[in-house]
CSV table of N, CA and C in Angstrom, one decimal:
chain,number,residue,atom,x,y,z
A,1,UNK,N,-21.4,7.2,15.3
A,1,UNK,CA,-21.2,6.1,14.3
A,1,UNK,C,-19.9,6.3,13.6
A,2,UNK,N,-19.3,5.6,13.8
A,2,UNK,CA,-17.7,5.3,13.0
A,2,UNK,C,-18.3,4.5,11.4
A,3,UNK,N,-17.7,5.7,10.1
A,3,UNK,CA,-17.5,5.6,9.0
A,3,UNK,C,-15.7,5.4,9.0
A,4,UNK,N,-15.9,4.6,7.3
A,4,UNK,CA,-14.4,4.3,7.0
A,4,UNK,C,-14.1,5.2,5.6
A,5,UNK,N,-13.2,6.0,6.2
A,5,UNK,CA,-12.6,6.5,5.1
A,5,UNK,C,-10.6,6.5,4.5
A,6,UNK,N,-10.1,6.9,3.4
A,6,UNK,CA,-9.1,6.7,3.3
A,6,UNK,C,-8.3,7.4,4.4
A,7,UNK,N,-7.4,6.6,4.3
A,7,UNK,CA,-6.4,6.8,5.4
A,7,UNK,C,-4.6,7.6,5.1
A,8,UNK,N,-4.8,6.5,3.9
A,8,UNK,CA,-3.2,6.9,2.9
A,8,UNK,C,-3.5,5.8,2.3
A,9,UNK,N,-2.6,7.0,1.1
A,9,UNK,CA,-2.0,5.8,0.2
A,9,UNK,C,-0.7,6.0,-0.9
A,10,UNK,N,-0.6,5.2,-1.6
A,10,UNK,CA,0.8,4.9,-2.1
A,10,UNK,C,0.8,4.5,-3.7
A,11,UNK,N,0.4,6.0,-4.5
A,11,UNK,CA,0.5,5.9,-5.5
A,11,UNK,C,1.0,5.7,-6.9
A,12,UNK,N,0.8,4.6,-7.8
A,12,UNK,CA,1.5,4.3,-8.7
A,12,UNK,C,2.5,3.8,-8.4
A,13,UNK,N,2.6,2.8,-7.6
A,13,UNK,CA,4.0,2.6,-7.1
A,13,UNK,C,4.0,1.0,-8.0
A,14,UNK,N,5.4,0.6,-8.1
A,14,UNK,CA,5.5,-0.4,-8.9
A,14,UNK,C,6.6,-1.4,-8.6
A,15,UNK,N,5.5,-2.8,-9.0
A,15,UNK,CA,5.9,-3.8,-8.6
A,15,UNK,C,7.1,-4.7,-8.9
A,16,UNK,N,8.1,-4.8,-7.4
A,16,UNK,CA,9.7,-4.9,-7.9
A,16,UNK,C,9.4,-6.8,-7.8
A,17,UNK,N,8.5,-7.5,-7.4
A,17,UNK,CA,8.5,-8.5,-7.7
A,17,UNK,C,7.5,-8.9,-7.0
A,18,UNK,N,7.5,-10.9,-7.4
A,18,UNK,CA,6.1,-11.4,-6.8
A,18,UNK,C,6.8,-12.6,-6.3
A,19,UNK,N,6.5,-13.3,-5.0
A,19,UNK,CA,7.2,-14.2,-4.6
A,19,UNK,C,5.8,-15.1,-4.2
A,20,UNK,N,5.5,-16.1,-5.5
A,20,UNK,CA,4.6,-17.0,-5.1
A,20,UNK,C,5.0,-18.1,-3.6
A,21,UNK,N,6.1,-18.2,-3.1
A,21,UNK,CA,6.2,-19.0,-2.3
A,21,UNK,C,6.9,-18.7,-1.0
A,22,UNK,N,6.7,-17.6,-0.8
A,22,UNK,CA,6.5,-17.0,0.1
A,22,UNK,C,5.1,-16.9,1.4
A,23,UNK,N,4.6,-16.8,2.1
A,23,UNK,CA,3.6,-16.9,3.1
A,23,UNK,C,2.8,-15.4,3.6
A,24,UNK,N,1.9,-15.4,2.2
A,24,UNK,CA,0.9,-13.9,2.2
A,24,UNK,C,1.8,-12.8,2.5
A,25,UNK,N,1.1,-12.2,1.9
A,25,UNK,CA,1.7,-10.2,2.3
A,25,UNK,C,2.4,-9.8,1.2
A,26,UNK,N,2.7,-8.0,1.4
A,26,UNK,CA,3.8,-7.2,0.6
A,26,UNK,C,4.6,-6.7,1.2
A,27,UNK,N,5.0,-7.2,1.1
A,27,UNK,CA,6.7,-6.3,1.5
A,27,UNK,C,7.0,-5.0,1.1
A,28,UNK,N,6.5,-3.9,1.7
A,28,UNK,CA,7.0,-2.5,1.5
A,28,UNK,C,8.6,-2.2,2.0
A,29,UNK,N,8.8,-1.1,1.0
A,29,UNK,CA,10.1,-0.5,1.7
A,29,UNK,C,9.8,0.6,2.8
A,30,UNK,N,10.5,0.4,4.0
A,30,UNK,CA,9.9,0.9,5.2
A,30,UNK,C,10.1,2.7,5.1
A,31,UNK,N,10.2,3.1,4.2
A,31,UNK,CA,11.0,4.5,3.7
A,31,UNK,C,9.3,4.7,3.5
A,32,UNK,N,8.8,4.2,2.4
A,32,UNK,CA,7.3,4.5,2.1
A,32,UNK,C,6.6,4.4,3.1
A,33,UNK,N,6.5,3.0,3.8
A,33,UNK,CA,5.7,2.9,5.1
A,33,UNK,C,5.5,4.3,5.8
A,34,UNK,N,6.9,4.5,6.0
A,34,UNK,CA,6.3,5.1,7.4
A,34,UNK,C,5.8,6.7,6.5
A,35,UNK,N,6.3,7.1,5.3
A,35,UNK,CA,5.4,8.1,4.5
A,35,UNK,C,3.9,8.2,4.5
A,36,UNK,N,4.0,6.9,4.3
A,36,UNK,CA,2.3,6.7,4.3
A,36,UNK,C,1.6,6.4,5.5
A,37,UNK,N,2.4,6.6,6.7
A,37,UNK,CA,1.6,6.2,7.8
A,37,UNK,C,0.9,4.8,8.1
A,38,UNK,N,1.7,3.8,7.4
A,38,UNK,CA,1.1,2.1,7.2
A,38,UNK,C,2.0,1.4,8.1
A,39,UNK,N,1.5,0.9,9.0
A,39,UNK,CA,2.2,0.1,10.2
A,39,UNK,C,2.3,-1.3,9.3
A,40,UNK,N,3.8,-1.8,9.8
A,40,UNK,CA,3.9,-2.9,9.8
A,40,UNK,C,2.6,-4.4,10.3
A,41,UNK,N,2.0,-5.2,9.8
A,41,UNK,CA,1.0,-6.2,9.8
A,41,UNK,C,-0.4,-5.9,9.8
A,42,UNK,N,-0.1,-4.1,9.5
A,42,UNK,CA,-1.6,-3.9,8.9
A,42,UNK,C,-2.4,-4.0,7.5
A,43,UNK,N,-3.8,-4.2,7.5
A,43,UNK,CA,-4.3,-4.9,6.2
A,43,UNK,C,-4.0,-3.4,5.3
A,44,UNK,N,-4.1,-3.7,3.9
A,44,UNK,CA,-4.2,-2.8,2.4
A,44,UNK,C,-5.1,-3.4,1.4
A,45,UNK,N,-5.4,-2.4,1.1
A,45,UNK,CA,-5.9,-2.9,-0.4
A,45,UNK,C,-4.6,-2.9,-1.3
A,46,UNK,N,-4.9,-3.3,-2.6
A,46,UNK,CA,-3.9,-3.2,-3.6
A,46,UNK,C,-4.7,-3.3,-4.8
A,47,UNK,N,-4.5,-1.6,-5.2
A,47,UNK,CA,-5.4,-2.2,-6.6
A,47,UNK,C,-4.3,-2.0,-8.0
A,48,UNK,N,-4.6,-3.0,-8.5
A,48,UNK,CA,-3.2,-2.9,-10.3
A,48,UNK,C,-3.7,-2.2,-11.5
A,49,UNK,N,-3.6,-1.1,-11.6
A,49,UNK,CA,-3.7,-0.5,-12.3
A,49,UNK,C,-3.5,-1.2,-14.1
A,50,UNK,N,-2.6,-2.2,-13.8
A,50,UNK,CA,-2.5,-2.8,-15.1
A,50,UNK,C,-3.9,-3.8,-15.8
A,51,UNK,N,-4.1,-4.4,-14.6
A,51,UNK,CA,-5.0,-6.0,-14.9
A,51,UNK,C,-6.1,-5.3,-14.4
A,52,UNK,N,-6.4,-4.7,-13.6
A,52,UNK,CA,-7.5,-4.0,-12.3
A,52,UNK,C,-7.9,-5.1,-11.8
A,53,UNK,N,-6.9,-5.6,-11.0
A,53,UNK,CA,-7.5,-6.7,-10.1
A,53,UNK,C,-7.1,-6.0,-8.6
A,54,UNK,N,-8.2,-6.3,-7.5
A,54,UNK,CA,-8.0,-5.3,-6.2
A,54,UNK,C,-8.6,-6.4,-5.1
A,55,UNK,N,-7.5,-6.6,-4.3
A,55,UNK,CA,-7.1,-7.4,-2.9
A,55,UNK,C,-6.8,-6.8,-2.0
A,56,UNK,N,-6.7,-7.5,-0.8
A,56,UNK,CA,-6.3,-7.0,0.3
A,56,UNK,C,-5.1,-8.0,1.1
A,57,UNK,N,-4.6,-7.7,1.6
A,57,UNK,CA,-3.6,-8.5,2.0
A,57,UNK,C,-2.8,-7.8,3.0
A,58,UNK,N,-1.7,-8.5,3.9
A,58,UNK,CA,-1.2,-7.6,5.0
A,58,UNK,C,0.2,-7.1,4.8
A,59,UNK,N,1.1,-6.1,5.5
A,59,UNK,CA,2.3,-5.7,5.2
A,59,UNK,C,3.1,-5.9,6.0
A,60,UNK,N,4.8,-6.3,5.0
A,60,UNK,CA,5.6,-6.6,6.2
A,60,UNK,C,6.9,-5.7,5.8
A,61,UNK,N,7.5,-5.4,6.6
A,61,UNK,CA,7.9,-3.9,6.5
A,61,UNK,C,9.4,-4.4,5.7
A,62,UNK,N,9.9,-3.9,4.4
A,62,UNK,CA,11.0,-4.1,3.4
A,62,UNK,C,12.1,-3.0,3.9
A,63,UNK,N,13.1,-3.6,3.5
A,63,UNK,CA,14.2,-2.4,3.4
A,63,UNK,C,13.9,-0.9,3.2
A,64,UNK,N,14.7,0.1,4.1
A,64,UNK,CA,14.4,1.1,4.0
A,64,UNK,C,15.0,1.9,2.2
A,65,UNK,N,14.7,2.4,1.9
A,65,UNK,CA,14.8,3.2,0.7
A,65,UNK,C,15.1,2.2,-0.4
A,66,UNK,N,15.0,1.0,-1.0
A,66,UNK,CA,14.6,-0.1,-1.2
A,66,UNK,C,14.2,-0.1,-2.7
A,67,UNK,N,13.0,1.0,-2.5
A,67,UNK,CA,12.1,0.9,-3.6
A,67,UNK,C,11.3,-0.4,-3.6
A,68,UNK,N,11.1,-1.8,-2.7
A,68,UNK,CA,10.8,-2.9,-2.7
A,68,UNK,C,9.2,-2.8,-2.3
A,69,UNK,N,8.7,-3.7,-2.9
A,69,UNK,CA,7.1,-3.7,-3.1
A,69,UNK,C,7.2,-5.1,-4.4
A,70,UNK,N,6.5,-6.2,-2.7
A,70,UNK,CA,7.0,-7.6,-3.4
A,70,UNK,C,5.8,-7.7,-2.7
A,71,UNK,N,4.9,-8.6,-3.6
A,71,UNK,CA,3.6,-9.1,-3.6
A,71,UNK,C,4.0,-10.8,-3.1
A,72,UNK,N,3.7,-11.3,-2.3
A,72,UNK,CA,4.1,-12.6,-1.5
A,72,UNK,C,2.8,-13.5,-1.6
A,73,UNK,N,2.9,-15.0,-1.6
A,73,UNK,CA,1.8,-15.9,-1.5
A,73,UNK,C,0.9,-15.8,-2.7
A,74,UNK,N,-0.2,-16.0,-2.6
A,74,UNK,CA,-1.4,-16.1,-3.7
A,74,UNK,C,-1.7,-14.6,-4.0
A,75,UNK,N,-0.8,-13.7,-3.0
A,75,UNK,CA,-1.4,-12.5,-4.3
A,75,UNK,C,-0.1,-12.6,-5.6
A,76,UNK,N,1.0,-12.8,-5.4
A,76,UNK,CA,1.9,-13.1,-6.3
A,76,UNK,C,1.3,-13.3,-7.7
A,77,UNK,N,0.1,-14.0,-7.9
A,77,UNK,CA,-0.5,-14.4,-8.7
A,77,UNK,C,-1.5,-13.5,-9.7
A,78,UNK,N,-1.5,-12.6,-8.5
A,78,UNK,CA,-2.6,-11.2,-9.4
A,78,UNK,C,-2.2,-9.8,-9.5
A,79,UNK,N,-0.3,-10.2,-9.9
A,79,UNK,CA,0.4,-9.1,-10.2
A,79,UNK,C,1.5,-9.6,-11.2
A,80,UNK,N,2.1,-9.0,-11.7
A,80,UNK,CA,3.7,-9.1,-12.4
A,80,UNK,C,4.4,-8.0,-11.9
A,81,UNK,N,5.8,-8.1,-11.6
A,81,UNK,CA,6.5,-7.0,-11.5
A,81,UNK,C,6.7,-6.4,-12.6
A,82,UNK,N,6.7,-4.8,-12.3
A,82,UNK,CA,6.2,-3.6,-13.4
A,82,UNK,C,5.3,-3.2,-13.4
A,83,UNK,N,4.1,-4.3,-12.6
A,83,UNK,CA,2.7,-3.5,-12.7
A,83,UNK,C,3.3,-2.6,-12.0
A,84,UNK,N,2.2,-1.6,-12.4
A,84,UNK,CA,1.9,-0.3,-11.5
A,84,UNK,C,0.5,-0.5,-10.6
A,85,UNK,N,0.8,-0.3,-9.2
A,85,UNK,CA,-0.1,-0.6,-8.3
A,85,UNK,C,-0.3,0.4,-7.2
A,86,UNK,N,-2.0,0.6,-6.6
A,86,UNK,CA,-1.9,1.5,-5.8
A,86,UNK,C,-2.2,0.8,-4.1
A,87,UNK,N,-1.3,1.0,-3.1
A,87,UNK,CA,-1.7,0.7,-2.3
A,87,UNK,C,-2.4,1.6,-0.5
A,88,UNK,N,-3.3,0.9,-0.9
A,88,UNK,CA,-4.3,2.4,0.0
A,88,UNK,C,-4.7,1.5,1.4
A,89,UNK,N,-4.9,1.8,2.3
A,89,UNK,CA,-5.2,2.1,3.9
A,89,UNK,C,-6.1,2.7,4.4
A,90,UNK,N,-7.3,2.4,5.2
A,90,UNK,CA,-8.5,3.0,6.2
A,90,UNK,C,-8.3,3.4,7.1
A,91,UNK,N,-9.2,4.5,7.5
A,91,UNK,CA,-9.0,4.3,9.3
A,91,UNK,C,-10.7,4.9,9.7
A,92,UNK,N,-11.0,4.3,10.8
A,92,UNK,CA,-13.1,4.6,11.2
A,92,UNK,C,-12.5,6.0,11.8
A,93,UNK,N,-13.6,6.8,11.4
A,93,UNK,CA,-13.6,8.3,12.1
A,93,UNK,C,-15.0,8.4,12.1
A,94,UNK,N,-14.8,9.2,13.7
A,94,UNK,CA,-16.4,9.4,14.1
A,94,UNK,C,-16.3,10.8,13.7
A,95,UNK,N,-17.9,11.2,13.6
A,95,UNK,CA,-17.9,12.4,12.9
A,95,UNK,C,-17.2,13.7,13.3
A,96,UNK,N,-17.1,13.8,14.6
A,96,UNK,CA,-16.2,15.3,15.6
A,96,UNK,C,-14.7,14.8,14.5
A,97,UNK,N,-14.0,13.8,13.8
A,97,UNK,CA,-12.9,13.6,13.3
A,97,UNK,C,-12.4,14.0,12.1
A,98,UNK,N,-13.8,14.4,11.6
A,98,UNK,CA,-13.5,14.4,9.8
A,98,UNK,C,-13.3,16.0,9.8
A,99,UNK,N,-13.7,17.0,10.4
A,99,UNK,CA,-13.2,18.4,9.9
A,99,UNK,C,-12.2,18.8,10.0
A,100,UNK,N,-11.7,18.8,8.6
A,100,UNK,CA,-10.2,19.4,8.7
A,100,UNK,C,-9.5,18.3,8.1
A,101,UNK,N,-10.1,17.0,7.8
A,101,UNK,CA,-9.4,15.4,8.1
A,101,UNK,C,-9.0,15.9,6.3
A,102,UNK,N,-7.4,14.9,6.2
A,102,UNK,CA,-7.4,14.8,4.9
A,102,UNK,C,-6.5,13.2,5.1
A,103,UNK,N,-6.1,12.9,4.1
A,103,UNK,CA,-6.0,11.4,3.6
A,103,UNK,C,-4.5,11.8,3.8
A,104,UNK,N,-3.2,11.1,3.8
A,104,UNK,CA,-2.0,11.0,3.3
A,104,UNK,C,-1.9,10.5,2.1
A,105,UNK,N,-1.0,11.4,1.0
A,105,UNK,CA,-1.1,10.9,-0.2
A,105,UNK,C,0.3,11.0,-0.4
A,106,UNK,N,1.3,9.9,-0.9
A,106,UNK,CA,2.4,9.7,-1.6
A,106,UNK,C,2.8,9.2,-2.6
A,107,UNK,N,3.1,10.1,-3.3
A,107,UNK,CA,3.0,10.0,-5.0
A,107,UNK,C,4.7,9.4,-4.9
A,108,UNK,N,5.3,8.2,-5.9
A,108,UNK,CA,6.5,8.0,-6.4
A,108,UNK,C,6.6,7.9,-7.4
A,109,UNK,N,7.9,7.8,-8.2
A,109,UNK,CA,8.4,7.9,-9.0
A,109,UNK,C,8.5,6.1,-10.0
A,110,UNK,N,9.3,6.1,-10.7
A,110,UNK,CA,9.4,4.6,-11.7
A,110,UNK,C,10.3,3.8,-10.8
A,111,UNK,N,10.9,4.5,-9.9
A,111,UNK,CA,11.9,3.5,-9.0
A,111,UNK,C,11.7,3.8,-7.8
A,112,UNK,N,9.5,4.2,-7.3
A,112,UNK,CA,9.6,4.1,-6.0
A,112,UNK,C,9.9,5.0,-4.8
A,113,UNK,N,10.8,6.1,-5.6
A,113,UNK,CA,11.3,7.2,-5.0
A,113,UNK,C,10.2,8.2,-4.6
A,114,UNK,N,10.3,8.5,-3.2
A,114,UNK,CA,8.7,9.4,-3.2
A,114,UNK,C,9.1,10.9,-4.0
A,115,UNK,N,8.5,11.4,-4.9
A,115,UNK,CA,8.4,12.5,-5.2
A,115,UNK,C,8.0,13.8,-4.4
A,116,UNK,N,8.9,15.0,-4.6
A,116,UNK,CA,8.8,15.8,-4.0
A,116,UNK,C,7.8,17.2,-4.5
């Protein structure tokens, strides 16, 4: 039986903008992406630390080192840039998977910079 557990995620990171008219998705900076192990047109949650409103939506891969994390379409609307937002990732693991299993976790900084 395949359970879902975290996969990675992308802590605190903060919102460089929101483009209501744009066509769904976030635009990560591909510097994080591939930190976090989040493929390009795969789903996220997104939860805002500011408002606590938590969606899901898909990603499309931003400039590398960038700092960019642009909320696009109707999520545009349940963020401001500045929020501070966490964006987290699943993956099904059958049980032989989970020993030893840990999550990717990437902490950044106020401009996005992963911390070391």
């Amino acid at each position: 039986m395949l359970q879902e557990f975290l996969f990675s995620k992308i802590h605190r990171a903060t919102v460089t903008d929101a483009n209501l008219n744009y066509i769904g998705s976030i635009t990560l900076d591909e510097t994080l992406m591939n930190a976090a192990k989040i493929k390009e047109w795969q789903k996220v949650d997104i939860l805002d630390i500011n408002n606590g409103e938590r969606f899901q939506t898909y990603v499309i891969k931003g400039e590398p080192d960038s700092g960019c994390i642009c909320l696009n379409g109707a999520a545009a609307r349940k963020v401001q840039p500045g929020d501070k937002v966490i964006i987290v990732s699943y993956a099904n693991l059958n049980p032989d998977e989970l020993e030893g299993y840990k999550p990717t976790i990437v902490m950044v900084d106020e401009h996005n910079k992963i911390k070391l």
